[in-house]
Amino acid sequence: MSSVKVAVRVRPFNSREMSRNAECIIEMEGATTRITNPKMPASAKDAIKSFNFDYSYWSHDPSGSLFHGQDVVYQDLGEEMLQHAFQGYNVCIFAYGQTGAGKSYTMMGKGEKDEGIIPRLCKDLFVKINEDNSPESQYSVEVSYMEIYCERVRDLLNPNAKGNLRVREHPLLGPYVEDLSKLAVTSYADIHDLMDEGNKARTVAATNMNESSSRSHAVFTIIFTQHKHDADSGLTAEKVSKISLVDLAGSERAESTGAKGTRLKEGANINKSLTTLGKVISALAEQSGGGGGGGGGGTNKKKKKGEFIPYRDSVLTWLLRENLGGNSKTAMVAAISPADINYDETLSTLRYADRAKQIVCKAIVNEDSNAKLIRELKEEISRLRNLLKAEGIEVEEGPGGKVTYVRERAASELGRQISTDPKSPGGPLTIAEEAVDQLQENEKLVAEFTETWENKLRRAESIRQQREAVFAEMGVAIKEDGETVGFFQPKKTPHLVNLNPDSSLSECLLYYLKVGLTRIGSPGANIPQDIQLVGSHIINEHCVFQNSDGIVTLKPSPDALCYVNGRKVTCDVTLKTGSRVILGKNHVFRFHHPEQPRERLDDSIKDEGKLSPGSGPADWEYAHSELLEREGVDLKLEMEQKMREMEEQWRREKEEASQAFQQERKKYEDQIESLQKQVMEQSMTMSMISSMTPDEFNQEEDLYVNPIFEAECNWTEREYELASWAFSKWRIHQFTSLRDDLWGNAVFLKEANAISVELKKRVSFQFSLLSSTLYSSFPPDLLPIRDPDEEEERVPRTVVVVEVQDNKNNASHFWSLEKLRQRLELM
């Protein structure tokens, strides 16, 4: 068992980051990578986060002494993985990171001087094969190239592969792509040619989809087989290694890219597959970490919960199942940006890589697997044929090698032995159809494994010729010797070269402009078009290039969008070498005329005022910025204006929300204050009335008198004495006086509790009733204040007091109602 090797590589600043004056937040020391949070002060505790990996490559400053180039990365990762492949292990190298972090540069490189891991590994593979001169050893190499776009698989090497390929799972082989081309190669030149042709097919598909290729995952697989003949036993041992080289699509945030519509859907599919990959890595890391734990019950429960790995949630993780925690030696390259404006994405990538290094893979040497697999497949084929024959179903070879069947009687017993799968991609199948489908699948696998090397070479040559015919039909140029390797310039014929935002896909499609007329349009045109383009704003008969006496003239159709050097053209225009031609909205080309001298190219570019004569030909970025400038569009000014508008709108909405909140708050405060005044007035009136004596009622004061009692009272002196005595008794009656005390002081008690909560004093107030007995009398401070004019002192049996509970000190004491009011004023 071995852990996944994880390397982190930081790239230099790009033009966008330099234009925004970005600062570097990445530091590397040995195998340790540190990232600084630009939003926190440097002295903060969590401002700097450190991560330890197997390798940390500082590729930020090419002029520095600590710079790690492509050769260092390959020596650490590529050579080790190639050695494992010769030992018979499956190996996998995949690159992960945000969009534009340098994944494709690390894997593929740029040109022959800065070749990446994939070209260097393929070169060294054939170097080691050629160094082995032993007659007992034989080697064979096959390659396949596919892309995963929006959870659909596409073959990049077979032009006849119509539609999307089907991903299936075999009980012995595991997940595999059905009908994926595996082409035999004999040298690095063959691999280079196939990679270039795959990139061309990928470029065409990317142009048709109106997007760049970075929105798809690319998987380049090498099947490396070693045959070792044992002279003593006469047997030939075989080792088969599967080398998977994966260039993942860039992870991105929709809010930072502003994606909408189809692009947002594509980004969602990309993020879905990468999120599923992250879930798989996290689950495998937990499983590997819990595998060596103790035998406690909680540990076993956690391990049991983490046993499910969501491989099937995405096509990418399903196909890479063996490379993630299975039979493979795996390495991961995490590409990160050094800029502070990408802090969140960079930190997410580092955490992603930190989880990946905890995965433990169980790689084994793949020896003599084909012979055993072929035997088991043949036994399965024989069993299925006998089963179908026993049920009255005759199986025979149809046209094109397809298995057909004829039902003779009901297959009742067959239904009990073969289970249907209602979740199959094509919907529920009948029992016979499923059995025949399984039989056809097994026979196809046996034919593939038993195919001779000569047949594989002939099939590869046939597919190559078909692919060249498809390219020729689309108008893509092919060399005179029949090869389509790399970019080349014809000696005399004027031509168009494609420009692409991805440097690896730029200048790899070449379109001849023949003598006479070269028509350009969509495949649905009534007149066959010499060069067929598919995309936004491409009409059936888009434009015509006229090549007469060495002069090429562009003749656009009336409704076609055609731009030359950033200007929209509606009439005939003569092209010069170096002219930038944009057809529709997304097809960007550069015009070349080999017979025109180099000075014409330099003059045409210098006249546009953008490039100096020694800066080389214009690329896609130059053509795109030129178009925007001609149309009066400045991206930087637009972004700044948009930011100012958003800030102004945010400030305005914040002020409106604050004003609305203040108005609502003042409204509720006024209502509360009005209610409090009403309650206080009522309680004070009740208290005053309850505390007045009959003598006080005789005084003429501005008291509210009920109209019922406004009539003159003709009481006798005896009646007045009785009324005075009854009122004094009523005044000291405990229920009536207690009720008035509670009503009159409820507002003060509520206000005291509110102030205590607001000041966080952990003190609560509540009413309590205290009674006086023979053994315990009232404390003097709890007795109500006696009227000095009152002749006799009357002590009530029960009084209302305020119980003060101090929750902080677990203490409780009592206040009188007068003391509550005094303390409330102080508070």
XYZ file of N, CA and C in Angstrom, residues 10 98 123 126 183 221 347 395 408 437 445 528 583 608 640 645 656 687 743 779 790-791:
66
model
N 3.034 26.666 -7.915
C 2.509 28.022 -8.031
C 3.079 28.652 -9.301
N -7.870 25.808 -10.094
C -8.852 26.705 -10.662
C -8.508 27.024 -12.115
N 8.176 10.154 -24.289
C 9.514 10.051 -24.875
C 10.362 9.028 -24.132
N 9.580 5.211 -24.746
C 10.163 4.562 -25.921
C 11.693 4.540 -25.856
N -5.552 2.721 -30.145
C -4.726 2.668 -31.337
C -3.307 2.255 -30.982
N -4.806 7.940 -22.158
C -4.485 6.655 -21.547
C -3.509 5.888 -22.434
N -6.942 28.673 -1.466
C -7.077 27.953 -0.196
C -7.908 26.687 -0.381
N -29.030 -18.064 -31.500
C -28.168 -16.894 -31.610
C -27.264 -17.091 -32.812
N -37.933 -18.995 -30.268
C -38.728 -20.132 -30.711
C -39.823 -20.468 -29.704
N -27.481 -8.928 -25.342
C -26.607 -7.765 -25.170
C -25.370 -8.136 -24.350
N -15.395 -8.124 -26.271
C -14.197 -8.041 -25.428
C -13.203 -9.143 -25.779
N -22.674 23.233 -51.428
C -21.626 22.685 -50.546
C -20.531 23.722 -50.302
N -14.962 35.659 -38.036
C -16.204 35.283 -38.697
C -17.214 34.915 -37.624
N -1.457 49.295 -37.397
C -2.584 49.233 -36.480
C -2.245 49.856 -35.131
N -15.006 49.049 -14.150
C -14.981 50.069 -13.116
C -16.331 50.774 -13.002
N -21.497 51.543 -10.117
C -22.952 51.455 -10.090
C -23.439 50.490 -9.018
N -31.858 53.349 2.483
C -33.310 53.196 2.519
C -33.736 52.197 3.595
N -54.521 54.248 42.672
C -53.817 54.334 43.950
C -54.297 55.536 44.752
N -51.575 46.072 40.505
C -51.857 46.813 39.275
C -51.016 48.072 39.153
N -40.159 43.001 58.583
C -39.064 43.957 58.816
C -39.586 45.375 58.645
N -53.127 59.800 60.493
C -53.958 58.663 60.901
C -53.786 58.442 62.403
N -54.918 58.272 63.133
C -54.878 58.194 64.587
C -54.294 56.874 65.067
